[in-house]
Amino acid sequence: MKKLLIGLFAISIFLLAEATTYAQEITKYDFLEVIVIQKANNGGKIKRIKVEDQQSLVEKIITIKEMESIKSTSGLLNYMNTHNWEFVDRKAITEIKNPIWMSYIFKKQK
């Protein structure tokens, strides 16, 4: 009986240790920032897209040239979605009579 209890205790510790190793796994992401410049009240037409060299672009299918040639915000979101980049956040900086600067943040699982 004592050996049976020790065996069950050892198996339960093994199973608990195995469960905690799975719980400790952290999903890693690449993050990408895309700056969009457009005129106020222009219906999503982009004046310019600016993408700086970023570590998350190394060895990826998407390129800065392709992103900077896009002419609408919906086109940018569709392009990123097609290449499996998930939209995370958008922040806008607006000033009266000046173009709107927006920062789009995308993430992709490594």
mmCIF file of C-alpha atoms in Angstrom:
data_model
loop_
_atom_site.group_PDB
_atom_site.id
_atom_site.type_symbol
_atom_site.label_atom_id
_atom_site.label_comp_id
_atom_site.label_asym_id
_atom_site.label_seq_id
_atom_site.Cartn_x
_atom_site.Cartn_y
_atom_site.Cartn_z
ATOM 1 C CA MET A 1 0.000 0.000 0.000
ATOM 2 C CA LYS A 2 2.841 2.352 0.864
ATOM 3 C CA LYS A 3 4.538 1.699 -2.505
ATOM 4 C CA LEU A 4 1.265 2.421 -4.314
ATOM 5 C CA LEU A 5 0.907 5.790 -2.567
ATOM 6 C CA ILE A 6 4.508 6.734 -3.344
ATOM 7 C CA GLY A 7 3.987 5.732 -6.995
ATOM 8 C CA LEU A 8 0.792 7.811 -7.289
ATOM 9 C CA PHE A 9 2.533 10.761 -5.615
ATOM 10 C CA ALA A 10 5.466 10.542 -8.061
ATOM 11 C CA ILE A 11 3.137 10.348 -11.075
ATOM 12 C CA SER A 12 1.082 13.325 -9.875
ATOM 13 C CA ILE A 13 4.236 15.437 -9.380
ATOM 14 C CA PHE A 14 5.408 14.506 -12.876
ATOM 15 C CA LEU A 15 2.045 15.509 -14.396
ATOM 16 C CA LEU A 16 1.954 18.817 -12.499
ATOM 17 C CA ALA A 17 5.499 19.649 -13.558
ATOM 18 C CA GLU A 18 4.609 18.896 -17.177
ATOM 19 C CA ALA A 19 1.550 21.178 -17.022
ATOM 20 C CA THR A 20 3.566 24.107 -15.659
ATOM 21 C CA THR A 21 6.125 23.873 -18.452
ATOM 22 C CA TYR A 22 3.359 24.311 -21.025
ATOM 23 C CA ALA A 23 1.907 27.224 -19.077
ATOM 24 C CA GLN A 24 5.256 29.036 -19.024
ATOM 25 C CA GLU A 25 5.589 29.150 -22.819
ATOM 26 C CA ILE A 26 5.426 32.757 -24.035
ATOM 27 C CA THR A 27 4.324 33.522 -27.580
ATOM 28 C CA LYS A 28 6.817 35.803 -29.321
ATOM 29 C CA TYR A 29 5.847 38.411 -31.898
ATOM 30 C CA ASP A 30 7.513 40.692 -34.418
ATOM 31 C CA PHE A 31 6.108 44.216 -34.235
ATOM 32 C CA LEU A 32 6.111 46.637 -37.154
ATOM 33 C CA GLU A 33 5.296 50.355 -37.179
ATOM 34 C CA VAL A 34 4.014 51.979 -40.360
ATOM 35 C CA ILE A 35 3.642 55.787 -40.503
ATOM 36 C CA VAL A 36 0.779 57.018 -42.700
ATOM 37 C CA ILE A 37 0.531 60.677 -43.709
ATOM 38 C CA GLN A 38 -2.747 61.899 -45.164
ATOM 39 C CA LYS A 39 -4.756 65.081 -45.518
ATOM 40 C CA ALA A 40 -7.635 65.728 -43.135
ATOM 41 C CA ASN A 41 -11.110 64.772 -44.448
ATOM 42 C CA ASN A 42 -9.649 62.986 -47.460
ATOM 43 C CA GLY A 43 -11.628 59.749 -47.196
ATOM 44 C CA GLY A 44 -8.702 57.428 -46.451
ATOM 45 C CA LYS A 45 -6.526 58.507 -49.380
ATOM 46 C CA ILE A 46 -2.908 58.406 -48.368
ATOM 47 C CA LYS A 47 -0.534 61.228 -49.139
ATOM 48 C CA ARG A 48 2.517 59.178 -48.172
ATOM 49 C CA ILE A 49 3.541 56.044 -46.258
ATOM 50 C CA LYS A 50 6.839 55.965 -44.429
ATOM 51 C CA VAL A 51 8.368 52.733 -43.180
ATOM 52 C CA GLU A 52 11.767 52.806 -41.522
ATOM 53 C CA ASP A 53 14.152 49.847 -41.523
ATOM 54 C CA GLN A 54 13.135 47.676 -38.620
ATOM 55 C CA GLN A 55 14.415 44.395 -37.255
ATOM 56 C CA SER A 56 11.009 42.800 -37.810
ATOM 57 C CA LEU A 57 11.388 43.250 -41.609
ATOM 58 C CA VAL A 58 14.561 41.162 -41.843
ATOM 59 C CA GLU A 59 14.003 38.001 -43.918
ATOM 60 C CA LYS A 60 10.287 38.732 -44.458
ATOM 61 C CA ILE A 61 8.205 38.600 -47.640
ATOM 62 C CA ILE A 62 6.919 42.173 -47.311
ATOM 63 C CA THR A 63 9.113 45.060 -48.421
ATOM 64 C CA ILE A 64 9.296 48.752 -47.652
ATOM 65 C CA LYS A 65 8.913 49.639 -51.365
ATOM 66 C CA GLU A 66 5.657 47.699 -51.677
ATOM 67 C CA MET A 67 4.202 49.294 -48.545
ATOM 68 C CA GLU A 68 5.218 52.804 -49.570
ATOM 69 C CA SER A 69 3.497 52.387 -52.970
ATOM 70 C CA ILE A 70 0.055 51.757 -51.411
ATOM 71 C CA LYS A 71 -2.420 54.620 -51.918
ATOM 72 C CA SER A 72 -5.209 53.969 -49.368
ATOM 73 C CA THR A 73 -5.518 52.916 -45.737
ATOM 74 C CA SER A 74 -7.756 49.989 -46.672
ATOM 75 C CA GLY A 75 -5.127 48.899 -49.195
ATOM 76 C CA LEU A 76 -2.487 48.971 -46.456
ATOM 77 C CA LEU A 77 -4.640 46.925 -44.077
ATOM 78 C CA ASN A 78 -5.474 44.406 -46.821
ATOM 79 C CA TYR A 79 -1.795 44.113 -47.803
ATOM 80 C CA MET A 80 -0.713 43.456 -44.215
ATOM 81 C CA ASN A 81 -3.582 41.010 -43.637
ATOM 82 C CA THR A 82 -2.661 39.090 -46.801
ATOM 83 C CA HIS A 83 0.866 38.627 -45.428
ATOM 84 C CA ASN A 84 -0.440 37.462 -41.998
ATOM 85 C CA TRP A 85 0.341 40.628 -40.048
ATOM 86 C CA GLU A 86 -2.293 41.390 -37.418
ATOM 87 C CA PHE A 87 -3.398 45.000 -36.826
ATOM 88 C CA VAL A 88 -2.835 45.970 -33.183
ATOM 89 C CA ASP A 89 -3.199 49.728 -32.715
ATOM 90 C CA ARG A 90 -3.400 53.092 -34.452
ATOM 91 C CA LYS A 91 -2.409 56.437 -33.001
ATOM 92 C CA ALA A 92 -3.077 59.727 -34.764
ATOM 93 C CA ILE A 93 -1.350 63.086 -34.396
ATOM 94 C CA THR A 94 -3.462 65.902 -35.792
ATOM 95 C CA GLU A 95 -2.859 69.627 -36.133
ATOM 96 C CA ILE A 96 -5.124 72.235 -37.689
ATOM 97 C CA LYS A 97 -4.452 72.705 -41.447
ATOM 98 C CA ASN A 98 -1.611 70.191 -41.375
ATOM 99 C CA PRO A 99 -1.514 66.588 -42.597
ATOM 100 C CA ILE A 100 -2.559 63.859 -40.202
ATOM 101 C CA TRP A 101 0.243 61.531 -39.077
ATOM 102 C CA MET A 102 -0.902 58.073 -38.046
ATOM 103 C CA SER A 103 1.135 55.281 -36.583
ATOM 104 C CA TYR A 104 -0.170 51.801 -37.404
ATOM 105 C CA ILE A 105 1.222 48.948 -35.308
ATOM 106 C CA PHE A 106 1.107 45.388 -36.657
ATOM 107 C CA LYS A 107 2.270 42.119 -35.111
ATOM 108 C CA LYS A 108 3.168 38.732 -36.519
ATOM 109 C CA GLN A 109 3.877 35.573 -34.593
ATOM 110 C CA LYS A 110 7.517 34.462 -34.867
#
